[in-house]
Amino acid sequence: MKVRDVQHAVLPQTTVEERSRQGAVVALRRLLNAKVRPRNVEIYDSEAAPAFAERHGRRPQSEEEIREAFLMAPSYRLWSAANRSAQEMIWVSVGQPIYRDLDRMEAVTEELMHSPARRGSLTLDPSYDPSPEVADVDIHLQPGGYGMDRGENDVVAGALYELGGNVFSFGQGIGRGDSKAGVILRLLEEAFTGFKPARMLDIGCSAGAASAAYAAHWPDVEVHALDLGAGMLRYAHARAESLGVAVHFHQMDASSLTFEDDSFDLVVSHNLMHEIGEEKRQAMIRESFRVVRPGGVVIHQDVAIRNPPTLVHQVERDWDTHWNGEVHWATYATADLKADMIAAGFPADTVIEHDLAALSGMMNNRWYAISGRKPGQDNNG
Amino acid sequence: MKSEAEALIELISSARGARKPSLANRETEEVLNIALATLIELAVANDRIDRLERLVAQLRGEDVSALRDITYEGDVAEERQQATDGLLMRAMRIMLDPREEAVTEKAAD
């Protein structure tokens, strides 16, 4: 199952002008990324570092000084302002049809959530207060953030996430055929030959695109998925039901799972680590170790922004921390994730970092993943 | 169903956090945002014109490139030129504004 640009009943019904607008924002973002942003490191040498040296009498040394230097360069500032504006226009281009068509979307959601034919389930926890380090931030400027819940049948956070994610990804050059679940399924085939789970967990599932893709790929596997926001999860649940796949969604904190020890064969997370701070990430990895069975596999996948060639590249990449609501971007990019996995209990010889090619899109699109295997009796599926 | 403007106001009012400008001041950045949003709307309008051109070409039973290859001369060309000049003058207004910059209280501080 492809996961991007999938047609289902919970999507807003867009007008041709709204689709045109989304396409134009995609084009603007793609050009800013492909044609303007690559100049930033050159601009650092030609404008930023000399401006800093003129003011301070020496070249920038630390991350903070490099960031200060970048902001002294008018060309960098113009790119930064335009990139921020383009990011905000993503939300305008997808948010307008969502809020306009919301009554219908909520009615469809209610119908799907209560349909006698539903295949999966949704378990919300009204006593759970979504973790503020995630819920209080408009991550990548998504208005209202991931934890937004506007009431009984609200799906805005999920709809914004899926539609905004599509516009964002296409603007990054990620192809419509790409799928993070697909990349992990390929990794499982290549690196864990013969492994097939009976029960799996997707931690931090957001709008449930990957969870639904796993359920479609393995119809006989019991797929569970969790996230923190009720609005996100209602959308994910209704989306999965509309697509006819069985996923069991749970409202839960990634760092404190209510599942039994050793209860899953496979635990995955997609693009979760860069959205949470260090303590929560380490707790999440410990929980993934706890709930996977002996012999089971854990794979945490995320964006390929780690290991930049120079400190200047790292600071340039870190734009998202300061301007795009990705407050844990740098924390993730510089974390020792192998150490986190080993500290969680995974034997060092099972912990492997993977540099994975995307399924489609531009040649240089990569994904990062780190996998580990819980010691135990059974290493097969 | 909400109107476009109502939907946008609901969306815009749900955004949280501080918005720090990248440019030297907030006003400049806000103007850039308006210019870029207008650019996106121009792309939307161009798409609409393109659809209409293709539809007209289809109705006329000719290739769309033939329809687009119409060059006007004489009065029609002059009328188009004046319309273009008018559009450009409206955009260039600030460059020709004769008024000097007033020193505001804020600037004087």
Tab-separated table of C-alpha atoms in Angstrom:
chain	number	residue	atom	x	y	z
A	1	MET	CA	0.000	0.000	0.000
A	2	LYS	CA	1.354	3.420	-0.806
A	3	VAL	CA	1.139	5.754	2.154
A	4	ARG	CA	1.268	9.189	0.540
A	5	ASP	CA	-1.535	10.727	-1.430
A	6	VAL	CA	-3.855	7.853	-0.505
A	7	GLN	CA	-7.530	8.511	-1.205
A	8	HIS	CA	-9.908	7.759	1.665
A	9	ALA	CA	-13.167	9.039	3.097
A	10	VAL	CA	-11.787	11.252	5.872
A	11	LEU	CA	-9.788	13.514	3.570
A	12	PRO	CA	-11.282	16.952	2.957
A	13	GLN	CA	-12.972	17.422	-0.377
A	14	THR	CA	-10.792	19.995	-2.045
A	15	THR	CA	-11.589	22.386	-4.855
A	16	VAL	CA	-9.444	22.589	-7.961
A	17	GLU	CA	-8.120	25.968	-6.735
A	18	GLU	CA	-7.127	24.464	-3.380
A	19	ARG	CA	-5.244	21.650	-5.109
A	20	SER	CA	-3.626	24.213	-7.377
A	21	ARG	CA	-2.529	26.207	-4.321
A	22	GLN	CA	-1.060	23.118	-2.663
A	23	GLY	CA	0.813	22.343	-5.862
A	24	ALA	CA	2.209	25.868	-6.006
A	25	VAL	CA	3.417	25.670	-2.390
A	26	VAL	CA	5.043	22.307	-3.159
A	27	ALA	CA	6.814	23.932	-6.106
A	28	LEU	CA	7.951	26.911	-4.024
A	29	ARG	CA	9.288	24.633	-1.290
A	30	ARG	CA	11.011	22.364	-3.804
A	31	LEU	CA	12.756	25.299	-5.444
A	32	LEU	CA	13.777	26.812	-2.113
A	33	ASN	CA	15.204	23.450	-1.046
A	34	ALA	CA	16.815	22.383	-4.284
A	35	LYS	CA	17.994	25.699	-5.739
A	36	VAL	CA	18.341	28.199	-2.906
A	37	ARG	CA	19.160	26.280	0.275
A	38	PRO	CA	22.254	24.533	-1.161
A	39	ARG	CA	23.854	27.996	-1.426
A	40	ASN	CA	23.723	28.519	2.336
A	41	VAL	CA	27.058	26.870	3.091
A	42	GLU	CA	28.721	28.936	0.325
A	43	ILE	CA	27.041	32.032	1.707
A	44	TYR	CA	28.562	31.175	5.071
A	45	ASP	CA	32.045	31.429	3.559
A	46	SER	CA	31.382	34.434	1.344
A	47	GLU	CA	29.122	36.579	3.547
A	48	ALA	CA	28.534	35.179	7.011
A	49	ALA	CA	32.006	34.312	8.315
A	50	PRO	CA	33.581	37.534	6.915
A	51	ALA	CA	30.817	39.639	8.522
A	52	PHE	CA	31.402	37.890	11.833
A	53	ALA	CA	35.182	38.369	11.521
A	54	GLU	CA	34.727	42.058	10.834
A	55	ARG	CA	32.663	42.481	13.975
A	56	HIS	CA	34.636	40.202	16.300
A	57	GLY	CA	38.136	40.166	14.800
A	58	ARG	CA	38.146	36.369	14.380
A	59	ARG	CA	36.255	33.613	12.650
A	60	PRO	CA	33.265	31.921	14.331
A	61	GLN	CA	34.203	28.964	16.517
A	62	SER	CA	31.176	27.524	18.319
A	63	GLU	CA	27.742	26.486	17.066
A	64	GLU	CA	26.295	29.666	18.579
A	65	GLU	CA	28.855	31.826	16.780
A	66	ILE	CA	28.270	30.054	13.475
A	67	ARG	CA	24.527	30.629	13.913
A	68	GLU	CA	25.181	34.298	14.720
A	69	ALA	CA	27.349	34.545	11.610
A	70	PHE	CA	24.681	32.991	9.378
A	71	LEU	CA	22.205	35.603	10.556
A	72	MET	CA	24.630	38.364	9.557
A	73	ALA	CA	24.307	37.267	5.909
A	74	PRO	CA	21.400	38.959	4.079
A	75	SER	CA	21.150	36.095	1.549
A	76	TYR	CA	20.760	33.550	4.349
A	77	ARG	CA	18.198	35.695	6.134
A	78	LEU	CA	16.149	36.034	2.957
A	79	TRP	CA	16.187	32.258	2.410
A	80	SER	CA	15.269	31.705	6.067
A	81	ALA	CA	12.358	34.151	5.901
A	82	ALA	CA	11.101	32.666	2.628
A	83	ASN	CA	11.458	29.094	3.903
A	84	ARG	CA	9.528	29.920	7.065
A	85	SER	CA	6.853	31.611	4.975
A	86	ALA	CA	6.605	28.601	2.648
A	87	GLN	CA	6.267	26.297	5.645
A	88	GLU	CA	3.429	28.443	6.996
A	89	MET	CA	1.777	28.450	3.585
A	90	ILE	CA	1.712	24.646	3.660
A	91	TRP	CA	-0.677	24.899	6.587
A	92	VAL	CA	-2.750	27.562	4.868
A	93	SER	CA	-2.992	25.458	1.715
A	94	VAL	CA	-4.147	22.328	3.550
A	95	GLY	CA	-5.870	23.931	6.534
A	96	GLN	CA	-8.373	25.913	4.491
A	97	PRO	CA	-10.060	22.845	2.940
A	98	ILE	CA	-9.894	20.965	6.249
A	99	TYR	CA	-11.677	23.614	8.302
A	100	ARG	CA	-14.062	24.350	5.438
A	101	ASP	CA	-15.080	20.698	5.069
A	102	LEU	CA	-14.771	19.747	8.732
A	103	ASP	CA	-18.450	19.089	9.460
A	104	ARG	CA	-18.562	16.414	6.765
A	105	MET	CA	-15.207	14.940	7.815
A	106	GLU	CA	-16.336	14.656	11.427
A	107	ALA	CA	-19.612	13.007	10.385
A	108	VAL	CA	-17.693	10.458	8.278
A	109	THR	CA	-15.333	9.853	11.187
A	110	GLU	CA	-18.199	9.215	13.601
A	111	GLU	CA	-19.768	6.791	11.147
A	112	LEU	CA	-16.517	4.877	10.570
A	113	MET	CA	-15.645	4.776	14.291
A	114	HIS	CA	-19.004	3.204	15.133
A	115	SER	CA	-19.446	1.014	12.080
A	116	PRO	CA	-20.303	-2.596	12.951
A	117	ALA	CA	-18.003	-3.593	10.072
A	118	ARG	CA	-14.921	-1.947	11.564
A	119	ARG	CA	-11.818	-4.105	11.631
A	120	GLY	CA	-9.600	-2.243	14.091
A	121	SER	CA	-10.207	-0.277	17.261
A	122	LEU	CA	-9.521	3.013	19.004
A	123	THR	CA	-8.756	3.245	22.722
A	124	LEU	CA	-8.571	6.804	24.006
A	125	ASP	CA	-7.426	7.582	27.540
A	126	PRO	CA	-9.293	10.635	28.867
A	127	SER	CA	-7.042	10.671	31.945
A	128	TYR	CA	-3.912	11.116	29.810
A	129	ASP	CA	-2.608	14.639	29.475
A	130	PRO	CA	-0.539	14.669	26.281
A	131	SER	CA	3.125	15.198	27.052
A	132	PRO	CA	3.742	18.969	26.963
A	133	GLU	CA	7.207	18.633	25.406
A	134	VAL	CA	5.398	17.447	22.277
A	135	ALA	CA	1.829	18.712	22.627
A	136	ASP	CA	2.733	22.283	23.599
A	137	VAL	CA	4.814	22.846	20.478
A	138	ASP	CA	3.491	23.506	16.983
A	139	ILE	CA	5.882	20.933	15.535
A	140	HIS	CA	7.001	21.988	12.060
A	141	LEU	CA	4.553	24.844	12.626
A	142	GLN	CA	1.454	22.626	12.375
A	143	PRO	CA	-1.182	24.942	13.915
A	144	GLY	CA	-2.398	23.494	17.218
A	145	GLY	CA	0.291	20.791	17.274
A	146	TYR	CA	0.032	17.016	17.418
A	147	GLY	CA	-1.946	16.878	20.655
A	148	MET	CA	-4.813	19.155	19.631
A	149	ASP	CA	-8.242	17.772	20.548
A	150	ARG	CA	-11.228	19.982	19.733
A	151	GLY	CA	-13.914	17.593	20.940
A	152	GLU	CA	-15.870	14.410	20.380
A	153	ASN	CA	-15.240	13.653	16.683
A	154	ASP	CA	-12.386	16.057	16.083
A	155	VAL	CA	-9.831	14.981	13.453
A	156	VAL	CA	-8.109	18.270	12.608
A	157	ALA	CA	-4.642	17.338	13.965
A	158	GLY	CA	-4.614	14.095	11.955
A	159	ALA	CA	-5.888	15.715	8.773
A	160	LEU	CA	-3.368	18.550	9.015
A	161	TYR	CA	-0.606	16.019	9.666
A	162	GLU	CA	-1.406	13.837	6.678
A	163	LEU	CA	-2.101	16.592	4.173
A	164	GLY	CA	0.669	18.866	5.423
A	165	GLY	CA	3.055	15.928	5.434
A	166	ASN	CA	2.261	15.194	1.811
A	167	VAL	CA	2.814	18.793	0.735
A	168	PHE	CA	5.997	19.026	2.837
A	169	SER	CA	7.426	15.745	1.573
A	170	PHE	CA	6.746	16.430	-2.085
A	171	GLY	CA	8.437	19.806	-1.526
A	172	GLN	CA	11.498	17.990	-0.183
A	173	GLY	CA	11.574	15.843	-3.312
A	174	ILE	CA	10.239	12.754	-1.566
A	175	GLY	CA	8.275	10.764	-4.126
A	176	ARG	CA	4.609	9.892	-3.951
A	177	GLY	CA	5.620	6.236	-3.969
A	178	ASP	CA	7.868	6.538	-0.927
A	179	SER	CA	6.860	4.818	2.269
A	180	LYS	CA	8.710	4.663	5.550
A	181	ALA	CA	6.904	1.387	6.298
A	182	GLY	CA	8.002	0.111	2.898
A	183	VAL	CA	11.610	0.988	3.665
A	184	ILE	CA	11.420	-0.947	6.943
A	185	LEU	CA	9.710	-3.901	5.283
A	186	ARG	CA	12.572	-3.966	2.776
A	187	LEU	CA	15.100	-3.773	5.644
A	188	LEU	CA	13.392	-6.687	7.386
A	189	GLU	CA	13.602	-8.760	4.215
A	190	GLU	CA	17.260	-7.930	3.683
A	191	ALA	CA	18.626	-7.941	7.238
A	192	PHE	CA	16.200	-10.216	9.125
A	193	THR	CA	15.487	-12.860	6.501
A	194	GLY	CA	12.568	-15.089	7.433
A	195	PHE	CA	11.375	-12.837	10.236
A	196	LYS	CA	7.643	-12.192	10.234
A	197	PRO	CA	5.749	-10.931	13.264
A	198	ALA	CA	2.411	-12.137	14.548
A	199	ARG	CA	1.896	-8.983	16.622
A	200	MET	CA	3.553	-5.613	16.069
A	201	LEU	CA	3.565	-2.125	17.561
A	202	ASP	CA	4.062	1.243	15.849
A	203	ILE	CA	5.090	3.851	18.450
A	204	GLY	CA	4.252	7.473	17.592
A	205	CYS	CA	2.019	6.571	14.677
A	206	SER	CA	0.620	10.095	14.085
A	207	ALA	CA	-2.049	9.853	11.330
A	208	GLY	CA	-1.454	6.108	10.997
A	209	ALA	CA	-0.112	5.980	7.442
A	210	ALA	CA	2.679	3.519	8.253
A	211	SER	CA	0.491	1.494	10.646
A	212	ALA	CA	-2.124	1.047	7.905
A	213	ALA	CA	0.593	0.129	5.406
A	214	TYR	CA	1.861	-2.650	7.711
A	215	ALA	CA	-1.702	-3.910	8.195
A	216	ALA	CA	-2.239	-3.959	4.434
A	217	HIS	CA	1.080	-5.719	3.824
A	218	TRP	CA	0.492	-8.328	6.552
A	219	PRO	CA	-3.297	-8.832	6.815
A	220	ASP	CA	-2.815	-11.639	9.337
A	221	VAL	CA	-0.581	-9.616	11.678
A	222	GLU	CA	-2.165	-7.926	14.700
A	223	VAL	CA	-1.061	-4.307	14.314
A	224	HIS	CA	-1.143	-1.924	17.269
A	225	ALA	CA	-0.232	1.739	17.084
A	226	LEU	CA	-0.058	4.587	19.572
A	227	ASP	CA	0.222	8.323	19.714
A	228	LEU	CA	-0.549	11.074	22.192
A	229	GLY	CA	-3.353	13.106	20.626
A	230	ALA	CA	-7.021	12.142	20.442
A	231	GLY	CA	-7.572	14.259	17.292
A	232	MET	CA	-4.649	12.551	15.596
A	233	LEU	CA	-5.815	9.063	16.622
A	234	ARG	CA	-9.476	9.491	15.640
A	235	TYR	CA	-8.289	10.481	12.188
A	236	ALA	CA	-5.824	7.549	12.031
A	237	HIS	CA	-8.535	5.105	13.092
A	238	ALA	CA	-11.168	6.401	10.683
A	239	ARG	CA	-8.563	6.525	7.893
A	240	ALA	CA	-7.593	2.872	8.476
A	241	GLU	CA	-11.237	1.810	8.574
A	242	SER	CA	-11.961	3.692	5.365
A	243	LEU	CA	-9.042	1.839	3.747
A	244	GLY	CA	-10.352	-1.463	5.070
A	245	VAL	CA	-7.323	-2.395	7.169
A	246	ALA	CA	-7.230	-3.526	10.815
A	247	VAL	CA	-5.157	-1.378	13.163
A	248	HIS	CA	-5.676	-1.049	16.921
A	249	PHE	CA	-4.918	2.524	17.932
A	250	HIS	CA	-4.144	3.586	21.512
A	251	GLN	CA	-3.700	6.961	23.176
A	252	MET	CA	-0.553	6.516	25.208
A	253	ASP	CA	2.768	8.154	26.013
A	254	ALA	CA	5.663	6.665	24.042
A	255	SER	CA	7.804	6.655	27.176
A	256	SER	CA	5.311	4.795	29.370
A	257	LEU	CA	3.547	1.946	27.581
A	258	THR	CA	0.724	0.010	29.217
A	259	PHE	CA	1.462	-3.152	27.209
A	260	GLU	CA	2.750	-6.318	28.895
A	261	ASP	CA	6.425	-7.285	28.829
A	262	ASP	CA	7.476	-9.418	25.828
A	263	SER	CA	4.123	-8.875	24.108
A	264	PHE	CA	5.179	-7.921	20.541
A	265	ASP	CA	7.323	-9.618	17.914
A	266	LEU	CA	8.161	-6.359	16.181
A	267	VAL	CA	8.259	-2.793	17.516
A	268	VAL	CA	8.867	0.130	15.179
A	269	SER	CA	8.799	3.897	15.326
A	270	HIS	CA	8.823	6.272	12.385
A	271	ASN	CA	10.142	9.835	12.632
A	272	LEU	CA	9.444	9.850	16.371
A	273	MET	CA	12.924	10.291	17.849
A	274	HIS	CA	13.405	13.804	16.465
A	275	GLU	CA	10.106	14.953	17.997
A	276	ILE	CA	10.973	14.081	21.617
A	277	GLY	CA	13.663	15.140	24.075
A	278	GLU	CA	16.537	13.013	25.282
A	279	GLU	CA	14.929	11.601	28.444
A	280	LYS	CA	11.715	10.646	26.701
A	281	ARG	CA	13.637	9.143	23.786
A	282	GLN	CA	15.722	6.995	26.102
A	283	ALA	CA	12.605	5.916	28.027
A	284	MET	CA	10.822	5.146	24.738
A	285	ILE	CA	13.729	2.948	23.619
A	286	ARG	CA	13.724	1.184	27.027
A	287	GLU	CA	9.982	0.569	26.649
A	288	SER	CA	10.463	-0.791	23.134
A	289	PHE	CA	12.956	-3.272	24.595
A	290	ARG	CA	10.595	-4.197	27.433
A	291	VAL	CA	7.532	-4.908	25.287
A	292	VAL	CA	9.286	-6.833	22.506
A	293	ARG	CA	9.552	-10.579	23.057
A	294	PRO	CA	12.876	-12.412	23.322
A	295	GLY	CA	14.122	-12.846	19.767
A	296	GLY	CA	11.905	-9.990	18.625
A	297	VAL	CA	13.077	-7.024	16.545
A	298	VAL	CA	12.946	-3.301	17.304
A	299	ILE	CA	13.536	-0.714	14.566
A	300	HIS	CA	13.473	3.027	15.180
A	301	GLN	CA	13.499	4.934	11.879
A	302	ASP	CA	13.962	8.664	11.453
A	303	VAL	CA	15.216	11.435	9.208
A	304	ALA	CA	18.739	11.207	7.786
A	305	ILE	CA	20.135	14.396	9.260
A	306	ARG	CA	22.769	12.772	11.448
A	307	ASN	CA	26.529	12.941	10.801
A	308	PRO	CA	26.786	16.217	8.855
A	309	PRO	CA	30.250	16.707	7.297
A	310	THR	CA	31.111	19.918	9.186
A	311	LEU	CA	29.862	22.029	12.077
A	312	VAL	CA	28.725	24.640	9.543
A	313	HIS	CA	26.558	22.018	7.815
A	314	GLN	CA	25.196	20.965	11.201
A	315	VAL	CA	24.210	24.513	12.140
A	316	GLU	CA	22.685	25.064	8.693
A	317	ARG	CA	20.667	21.842	9.077
A	318	ASP	CA	19.652	22.965	12.554
A	319	TRP	CA	17.507	25.761	11.033
A	320	ASP	CA	14.453	23.652	11.846
A	321	THR	CA	15.143	23.796	15.592
A	322	HIS	CA	14.990	27.558	15.650
A	323	TRP	CA	12.543	28.431	12.883
A	324	ASN	CA	10.389	25.387	12.239
A	325	GLY	CA	9.185	24.255	15.653
A	326	GLU	CA	11.419	21.178	15.535
A	327	VAL	CA	12.742	21.822	19.014
A	328	HIS	CA	14.419	18.417	19.365
A	329	TRP	CA	15.941	18.369	15.863
A	330	ALA	CA	19.525	18.980	17.033
A	331	THR	CA	19.105	16.771	20.111
A	332	TYR	CA	18.235	13.887	17.795
A	333	ALA	CA	20.857	14.743	15.175
A	334	THR	CA	23.697	14.613	17.696
A	335	ALA	CA	22.428	11.810	19.993
A	336	ASP	CA	24.379	8.620	20.608
A	337	LEU	CA	21.507	6.321	19.709
A	338	LYS	CA	23.646	3.176	19.776
A	339	ALA	CA	24.423	3.936	23.417
A	340	ASP	CA	20.690	4.456	24.082
A	341	MET	CA	19.870	1.059	22.547
A	342	ILE	CA	22.606	-0.745	24.464
A	343	ALA	CA	21.600	0.982	27.724
A	344	ALA	CA	18.018	-0.182	27.108
A	345	GLY	CA	19.205	-3.799	27.085
A	346	PHE	CA	19.914	-4.644	23.451
A	347	PRO	CA	23.171	-6.602	23.115
A	348	ALA	CA	25.744	-4.382	21.385
A	349	ASP	CA	26.283	-6.915	18.599
A	350	THR	CA	22.602	-6.700	17.613
A	351	VAL	CA	22.462	-2.886	17.451
A	352	ILE	CA	22.944	-1.713	13.873
A	353	GLU	CA	22.575	1.740	12.320
A	354	HIS	CA	21.175	1.721	8.788
A	355	ASP	CA	21.494	4.286	6.000
A	356	LEU	CA	18.457	3.464	3.886
A	357	ALA	CA	17.548	4.597	0.379
A	358	ALA	CA	13.997	5.874	-0.039
A	359	LEU	CA	11.675	3.761	-2.148
A	360	SER	CA	11.194	6.563	-4.645
A	361	GLY	CA	11.836	10.232	-5.168
A	362	MET	CA	15.097	12.090	-5.616
A	363	MET	CA	18.259	9.978	-5.607
A	364	ASN	CA	19.656	11.562	-2.456
A	365	ASN	CA	16.601	10.906	-0.299
A	366	ARG	CA	17.680	8.697	2.556
A	367	TRP	CA	16.212	7.480	5.815
A	368	TYR	CA	18.039	6.599	9.016
A	369	ALA	CA	17.160	3.587	11.169
A	370	ILE	CA	18.633	1.820	14.149
A	371	SER	CA	17.688	-1.751	14.931
A	372	GLY	CA	18.226	-4.144	17.814
A	373	ARG	CA	17.199	-7.632	18.711
A	374	LYS	CA	16.180	-8.759	22.180
A	375	PRO	CA	18.193	-11.746	23.335
A	376	GLY	CA	16.108	-14.876	23.536
A	377	GLN	CA	15.286	-18.322	22.397
A	378	ASP	CA	13.651	-17.679	19.051
A	379	ASN	CA	15.176	-15.540	16.343
A	380	ASN	CA	12.694	-16.560	13.698
A	381	GLY	CA	9.277	-15.214	12.898
B	1	MET	CA	-19.726	24.278	5.493
B	2	LYS	CA	-17.579	27.264	6.429
B	3	SER	CA	-16.555	29.960	3.986
B	4	GLU	CA	-12.904	30.121	2.889
B	5	ALA	CA	-12.279	33.183	5.052
B	6	GLU	CA	-13.919	31.627	8.116
B	7	ALA	CA	-11.887	28.446	7.640
B	8	LEU	CA	-8.677	30.455	7.323
B	9	ILE	CA	-9.377	32.542	10.410
B	10	GLU	CA	-10.008	29.376	12.428
B	11	LEU	CA	-6.770	27.844	11.153
B	12	ILE	CA	-4.649	30.958	11.640
B	13	SER	CA	-5.944	31.576	15.168
B	14	SER	CA	-4.942	28.044	16.246
B	15	ALA	CA	-1.202	28.664	15.707
B	16	ARG	CA	0.896	28.901	18.872
B	17	GLY	CA	4.402	29.947	19.903
B	18	ALA	CA	6.577	32.950	19.128
B	19	ARG	CA	7.344	33.998	15.568
B	20	LYS	CA	10.781	35.536	15.277
B	21	PRO	CA	11.635	37.210	11.993
B	22	SER	CA	14.704	36.230	9.968
B	23	LEU	CA	14.933	39.608	8.249
B	24	ALA	CA	16.150	42.761	9.939
B	25	ASN	CA	12.694	43.735	11.073
B	26	ARG	CA	9.226	42.354	11.405
B	27	GLU	CA	7.591	44.724	8.947
B	28	THR	CA	9.916	43.709	6.108
B	29	GLU	CA	9.294	40.062	6.801
B	30	GLU	CA	5.539	40.531	6.860
B	31	VAL	CA	5.660	42.260	3.486
B	32	LEU	CA	7.744	39.372	2.119
B	33	ASN	CA	5.097	36.962	3.401
B	34	ILE	CA	2.352	38.871	1.632
B	35	ALA	CA	4.413	38.971	-1.579
B	36	LEU	CA	5.053	35.218	-1.488
B	37	ALA	CA	1.392	34.479	-0.742
B	38	THR	CA	0.446	36.661	-3.712
B	39	LEU	CA	2.935	34.726	-5.836
B	40	ILE	CA	1.184	31.491	-4.886
B	41	GLU	CA	-2.184	33.032	-5.819
B	42	LEU	CA	-0.723	34.049	-9.191
B	43	ALA	CA	0.221	30.403	-9.764
B	44	VAL	CA	-3.348	29.411	-8.894
B	45	ALA	CA	-4.713	31.974	-11.370
B	46	ASN	CA	-2.288	30.773	-14.062
B	47	ASP	CA	-3.520	27.229	-13.566
B	48	ARG	CA	-7.076	28.461	-14.015
B	49	ILE	CA	-6.192	30.318	-17.218
B	50	ASP	CA	-4.442	27.210	-18.492
B	51	ARG	CA	-7.523	25.095	-17.844
B	52	LEU	CA	-9.705	27.571	-19.697
B	53	GLU	CA	-7.292	27.717	-22.640
B	54	ARG	CA	-7.274	23.954	-22.926
B	55	LEU	CA	-11.057	23.830	-22.725
B	56	VAL	CA	-11.476	26.489	-25.412
B	57	ALA	CA	-8.930	24.690	-27.622
B	58	GLN	CA	-10.835	21.455	-27.169
B	59	LEU	CA	-14.122	23.154	-28.040
B	60	ARG	CA	-12.535	24.677	-31.140
B	61	GLY	CA	-11.037	21.346	-32.102
B	62	GLU	CA	-7.501	22.662	-32.245
B	63	ASP	CA	-4.249	22.167	-30.368
B	64	VAL	CA	-3.836	24.388	-27.299
B	65	SER	CA	-0.490	25.645	-28.613
B	66	ALA	CA	-2.320	27.026	-31.664
B	67	LEU	CA	-4.759	28.821	-29.389
B	68	ARG	CA	-1.896	30.327	-27.377
B	69	ASP	CA	-0.073	31.415	-30.495
B	70	ILE	CA	-2.530	34.209	-31.210
B	71	THR	CA	-0.706	37.530	-31.538
B	72	TYR	CA	-2.747	40.702	-31.528
B	73	GLU	CA	-1.903	43.795	-33.472
B	74	GLY	CA	-3.389	47.247	-33.764
B	75	ASP	CA	-6.060	48.379	-31.292
B	76	VAL	CA	-6.178	45.124	-29.388
B	77	ALA	CA	-2.401	45.087	-28.964
B	78	GLU	CA	-2.512	48.694	-27.738
B	79	GLU	CA	-5.304	47.882	-25.312
B	80	ARG	CA	-3.274	44.963	-23.896
B	81	GLN	CA	-0.161	47.126	-23.639
B	82	GLN	CA	-2.045	49.779	-21.703
B	83	ALA	CA	-3.475	47.169	-19.361
B	84	THR	CA	0.031	45.773	-18.726
B	85	ASP	CA	1.432	49.257	-18.133
B	86	GLY	CA	-1.375	49.921	-15.691
B	87	LEU	CA	-0.658	46.720	-13.803
B	88	LEU	CA	3.061	47.491	-13.604
B	89	MET	CA	2.448	51.064	-12.477
B	90	ARG	CA	0.238	49.855	-9.659
B	91	ALA	CA	3.039	47.526	-8.532
B	92	MET	CA	5.703	50.264	-8.937
B	93	ARG	CA	3.709	52.945	-7.130
B	94	ILE	CA	5.985	53.051	-4.086
B	95	MET	CA	9.053	53.710	-6.277
B	96	LEU	CA	7.472	56.868	-7.603
B	97	ASP	CA	5.880	58.116	-4.406
B	98	PRO	CA	7.138	61.727	-4.031
B	99	ARG	CA	6.747	61.921	-0.289
B	100	GLU	CA	9.872	61.910	1.849
B	101	GLU	CA	10.214	59.483	4.711
B	102	ALA	CA	8.818	61.050	7.838
B	103	VAL	CA	10.747	60.618	11.036
B	104	THR	CA	8.449	58.665	13.295
B	105	GLU	CA	8.603	58.822	17.067
B	106	LYS	CA	9.906	55.275	17.111
B	107	ALA	CA	12.674	56.075	14.641
B	108	ALA	CA	13.575	59.231	16.560
B	109	ASP	CA	14.043	57.158	19.711
